[in-house]
mmCIF file of C-alpha atoms in Angstrom:
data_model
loop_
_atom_site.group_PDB
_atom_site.id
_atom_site.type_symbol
_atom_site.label_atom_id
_atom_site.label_comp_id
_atom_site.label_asym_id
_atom_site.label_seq_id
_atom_site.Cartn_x
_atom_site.Cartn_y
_atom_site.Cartn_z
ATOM 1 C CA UNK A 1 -12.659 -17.230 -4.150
ATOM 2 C CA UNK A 2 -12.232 -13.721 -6.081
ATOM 3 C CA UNK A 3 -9.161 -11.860 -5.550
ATOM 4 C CA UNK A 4 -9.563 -8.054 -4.166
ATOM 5 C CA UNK A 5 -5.986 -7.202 -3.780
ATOM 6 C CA UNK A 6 -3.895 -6.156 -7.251
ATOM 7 C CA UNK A 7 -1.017 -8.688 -8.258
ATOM 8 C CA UNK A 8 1.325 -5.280 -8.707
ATOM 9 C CA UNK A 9 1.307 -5.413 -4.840
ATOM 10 C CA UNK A 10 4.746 -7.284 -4.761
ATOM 11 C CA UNK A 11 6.165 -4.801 -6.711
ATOM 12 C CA UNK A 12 5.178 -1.953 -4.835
ATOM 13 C CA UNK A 13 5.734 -3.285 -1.203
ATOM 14 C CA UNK A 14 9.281 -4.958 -2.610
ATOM 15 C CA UNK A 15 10.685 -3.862 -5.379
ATOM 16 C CA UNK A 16 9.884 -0.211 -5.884
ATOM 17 C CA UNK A 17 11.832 0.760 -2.605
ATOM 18 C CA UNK A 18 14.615 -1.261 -3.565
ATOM 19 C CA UNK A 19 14.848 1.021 -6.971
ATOM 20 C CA UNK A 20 14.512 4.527 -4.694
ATOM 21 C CA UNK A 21 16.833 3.580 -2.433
ATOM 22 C CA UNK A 22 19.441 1.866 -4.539
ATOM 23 C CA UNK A 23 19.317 4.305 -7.161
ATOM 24 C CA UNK A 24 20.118 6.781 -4.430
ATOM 25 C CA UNK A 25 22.479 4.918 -3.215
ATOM 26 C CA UNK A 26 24.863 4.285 -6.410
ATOM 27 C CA UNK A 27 24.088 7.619 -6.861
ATOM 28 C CA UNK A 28 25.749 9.252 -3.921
ATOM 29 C CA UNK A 29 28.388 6.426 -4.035
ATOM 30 C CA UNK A 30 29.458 7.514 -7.681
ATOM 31 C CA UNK A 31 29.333 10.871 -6.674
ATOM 32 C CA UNK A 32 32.158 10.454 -3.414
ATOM 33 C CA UNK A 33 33.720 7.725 -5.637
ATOM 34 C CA UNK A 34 34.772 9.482 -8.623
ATOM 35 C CA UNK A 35 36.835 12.016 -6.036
ATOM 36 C CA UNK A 36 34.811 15.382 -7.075
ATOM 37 C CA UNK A 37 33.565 15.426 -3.427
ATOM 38 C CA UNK A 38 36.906 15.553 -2.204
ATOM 39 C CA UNK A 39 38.197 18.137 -4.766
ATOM 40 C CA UNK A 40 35.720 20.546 -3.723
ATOM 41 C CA UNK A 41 34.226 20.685 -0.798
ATOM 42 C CA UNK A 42 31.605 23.485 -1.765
ATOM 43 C CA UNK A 43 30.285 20.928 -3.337
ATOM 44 C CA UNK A 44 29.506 18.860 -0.460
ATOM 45 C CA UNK A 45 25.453 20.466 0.153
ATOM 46 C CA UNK A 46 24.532 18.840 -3.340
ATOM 47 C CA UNK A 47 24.621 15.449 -1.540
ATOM 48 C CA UNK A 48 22.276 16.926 0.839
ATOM 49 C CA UNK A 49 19.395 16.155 -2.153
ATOM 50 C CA UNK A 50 19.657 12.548 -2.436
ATOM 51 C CA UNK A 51 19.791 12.538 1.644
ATOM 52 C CA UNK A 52 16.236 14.139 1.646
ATOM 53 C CA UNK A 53 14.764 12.340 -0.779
ATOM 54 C CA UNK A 54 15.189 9.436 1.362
ATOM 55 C CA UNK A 55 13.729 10.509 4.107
ATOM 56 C CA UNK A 56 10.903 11.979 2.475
ATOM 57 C CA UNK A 57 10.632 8.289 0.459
ATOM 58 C CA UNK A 58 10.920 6.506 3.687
ATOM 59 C CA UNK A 59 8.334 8.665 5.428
ATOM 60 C CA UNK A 60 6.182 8.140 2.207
ATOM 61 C CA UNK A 61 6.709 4.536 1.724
ATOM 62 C CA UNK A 62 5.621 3.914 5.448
ATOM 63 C CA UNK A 63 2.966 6.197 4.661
ATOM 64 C CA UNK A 64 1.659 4.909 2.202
ATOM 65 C CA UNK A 65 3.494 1.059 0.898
ATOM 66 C CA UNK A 66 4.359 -0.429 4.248
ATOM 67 C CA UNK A 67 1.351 -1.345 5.913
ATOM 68 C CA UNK A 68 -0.486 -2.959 2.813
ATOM 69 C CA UNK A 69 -1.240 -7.008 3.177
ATOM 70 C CA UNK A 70 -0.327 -9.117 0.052
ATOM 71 C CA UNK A 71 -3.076 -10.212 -0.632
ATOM 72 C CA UNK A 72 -7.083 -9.610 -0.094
ATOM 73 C CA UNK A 73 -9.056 -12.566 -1.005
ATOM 74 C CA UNK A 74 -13.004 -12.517 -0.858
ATOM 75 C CA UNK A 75 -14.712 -15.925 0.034
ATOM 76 C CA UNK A 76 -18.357 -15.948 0.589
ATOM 77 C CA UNK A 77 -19.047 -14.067 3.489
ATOM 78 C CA UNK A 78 -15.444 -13.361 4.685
ATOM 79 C CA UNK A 79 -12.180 -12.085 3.887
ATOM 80 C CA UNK A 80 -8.745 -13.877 3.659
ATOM 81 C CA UNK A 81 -6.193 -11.912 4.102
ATOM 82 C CA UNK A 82 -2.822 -12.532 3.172
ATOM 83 C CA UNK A 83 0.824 -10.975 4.673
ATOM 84 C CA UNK A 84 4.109 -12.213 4.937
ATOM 85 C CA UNK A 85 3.204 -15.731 5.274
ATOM 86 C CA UNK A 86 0.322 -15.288 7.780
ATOM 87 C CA UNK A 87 -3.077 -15.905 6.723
ATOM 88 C CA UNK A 88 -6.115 -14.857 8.407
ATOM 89 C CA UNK A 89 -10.437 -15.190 7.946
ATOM 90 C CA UNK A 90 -11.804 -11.973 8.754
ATOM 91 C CA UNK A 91 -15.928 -12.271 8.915
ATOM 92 C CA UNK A 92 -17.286 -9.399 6.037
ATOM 93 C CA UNK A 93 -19.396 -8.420 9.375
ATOM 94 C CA UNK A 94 -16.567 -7.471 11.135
ATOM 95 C CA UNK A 95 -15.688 -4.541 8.899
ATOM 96 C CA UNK A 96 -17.427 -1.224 10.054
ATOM 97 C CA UNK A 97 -15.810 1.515 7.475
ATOM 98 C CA UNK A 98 -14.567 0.824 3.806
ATOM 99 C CA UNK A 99 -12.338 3.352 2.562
ATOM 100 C CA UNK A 100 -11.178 3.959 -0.648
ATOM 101 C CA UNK A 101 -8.730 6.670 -1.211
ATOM 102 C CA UNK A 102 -9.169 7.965 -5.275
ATOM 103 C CA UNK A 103 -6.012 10.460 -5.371
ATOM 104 C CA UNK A 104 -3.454 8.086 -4.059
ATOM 105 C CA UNK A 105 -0.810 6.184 -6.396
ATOM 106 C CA UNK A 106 -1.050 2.988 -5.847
ATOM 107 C CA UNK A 107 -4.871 3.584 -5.129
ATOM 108 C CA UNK A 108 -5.692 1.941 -1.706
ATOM 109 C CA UNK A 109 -8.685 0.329 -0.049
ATOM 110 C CA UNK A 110 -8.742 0.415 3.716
ATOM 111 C CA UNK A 111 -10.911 -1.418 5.894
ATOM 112 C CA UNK A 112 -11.595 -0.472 9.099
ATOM 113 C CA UNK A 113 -12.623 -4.123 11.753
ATOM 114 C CA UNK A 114 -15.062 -3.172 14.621
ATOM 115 C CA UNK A 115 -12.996 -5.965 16.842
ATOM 116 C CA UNK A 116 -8.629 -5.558 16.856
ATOM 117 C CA UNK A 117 -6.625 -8.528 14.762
ATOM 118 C CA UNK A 118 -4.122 -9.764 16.334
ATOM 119 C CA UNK A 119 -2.230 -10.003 13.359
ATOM 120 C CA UNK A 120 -3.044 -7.377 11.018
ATOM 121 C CA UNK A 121 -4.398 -4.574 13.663
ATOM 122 C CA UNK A 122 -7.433 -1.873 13.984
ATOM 123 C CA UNK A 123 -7.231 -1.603 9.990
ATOM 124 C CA UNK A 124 -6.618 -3.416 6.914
ATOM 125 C CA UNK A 125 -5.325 -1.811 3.806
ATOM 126 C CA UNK A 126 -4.692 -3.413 -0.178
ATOM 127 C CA UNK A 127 -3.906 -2.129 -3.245
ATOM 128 C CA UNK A 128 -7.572 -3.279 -5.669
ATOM 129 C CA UNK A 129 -7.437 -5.167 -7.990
ATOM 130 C CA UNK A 130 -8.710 -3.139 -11.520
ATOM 131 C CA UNK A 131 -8.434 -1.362 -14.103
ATOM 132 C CA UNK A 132 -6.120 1.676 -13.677
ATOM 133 C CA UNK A 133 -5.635 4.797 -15.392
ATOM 134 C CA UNK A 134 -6.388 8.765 -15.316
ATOM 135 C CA UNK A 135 -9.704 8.899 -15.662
ATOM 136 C CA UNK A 136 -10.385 5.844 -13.096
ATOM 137 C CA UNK A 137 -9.187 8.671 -10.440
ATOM 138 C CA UNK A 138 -12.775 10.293 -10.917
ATOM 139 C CA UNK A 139 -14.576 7.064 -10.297
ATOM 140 C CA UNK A 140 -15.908 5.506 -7.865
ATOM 141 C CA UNK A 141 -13.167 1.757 -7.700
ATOM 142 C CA UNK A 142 -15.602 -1.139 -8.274
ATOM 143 C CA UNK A 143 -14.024 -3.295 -5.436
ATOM 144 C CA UNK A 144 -14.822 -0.519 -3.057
ATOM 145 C CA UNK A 145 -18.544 -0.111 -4.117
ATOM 146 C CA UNK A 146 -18.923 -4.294 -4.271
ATOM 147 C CA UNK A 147 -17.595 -4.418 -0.831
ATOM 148 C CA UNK A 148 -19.977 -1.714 0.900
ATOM 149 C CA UNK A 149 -23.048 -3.632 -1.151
ATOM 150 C CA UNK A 150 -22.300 -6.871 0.488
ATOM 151 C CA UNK A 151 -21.613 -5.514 3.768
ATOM 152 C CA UNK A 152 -24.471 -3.333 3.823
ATOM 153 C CA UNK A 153 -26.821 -6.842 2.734
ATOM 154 C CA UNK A 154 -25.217 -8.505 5.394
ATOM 155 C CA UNK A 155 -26.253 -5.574 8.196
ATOM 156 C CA UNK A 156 -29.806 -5.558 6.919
ATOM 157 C CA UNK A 157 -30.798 -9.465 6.601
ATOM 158 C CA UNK A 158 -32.349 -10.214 9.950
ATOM 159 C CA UNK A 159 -30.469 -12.092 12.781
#
């Protein structure tokens, strides 16, 4: 089996939130705590900052973190797919649409399934595995590209 999904996954899904909204959070808690908020309240539309940026993170983690699987696994002539614990084959013929988005941080692969999962959905999305960096932005990812080759052999070999 070859791995599709990136191993920085983890961190993105789980840990990365936990940084934006904690640091947020002892933010704004030092900030009432040290009694400054209290001693003037003209001051009290700066914590209006830290309150938007985490709504804007939340609507942008949702976005674009949330709805990743764990992990994208390619065996043969089908997918296992890995999130929160549940595990499911999806046939390689059962994608109709491979998406990569380029301009995205984390860059993310979405495929679209011609038939609903009833665990993961219309739509499967994963962080590839790869090579990152600026110039990888302007390229297209080689998981991507490997994916729509195989799929496409699969549609044209005869029935």
């Amino acid at each position: 089996m070859q791995r599709l999904s990136s191993p920085s996954t983890f961190f993105y899904k789980r840990v990365f939130p936990v940084f934006w909204f904690g640091f947020l959070a002892v933010f704004l808690a030092t900030w009432i705590g040290s009694g400054a908020a209290l001693r003037r309240p003209e001051m009290w539309p700066s914590a209006f900052i830290p309150l938007l940026m985490a709504v804007i993170g939340l609507a942008v983690f949702r976005r674009l973190l949330f709805d990743l699987v764990d992990e994208v696994w390619l065996d043969g002539e089908s997918l296992v797919v890995k999130n929160r614990g549940e595990q499911a084959r999806l046939a390689l013929g059962e994608v109709i649409n491979v998406n990569a988005s380029t301009m995205t941080n984390p860059p993310r692969i979405t495929l679209m399934l011609r038939t609903e999962s009833s665990r993961f959905g219309k739509a499967v999305s994963f962080i590839p595995a790869g090579p990152r960096g600026f110039l990888g932005a302007f390229r297209p990812n080689p998981v991507a590209t490997d994916l729509i080759h195989r799929i496409d052999a699969l549609r044209r070999r005869p029935a």
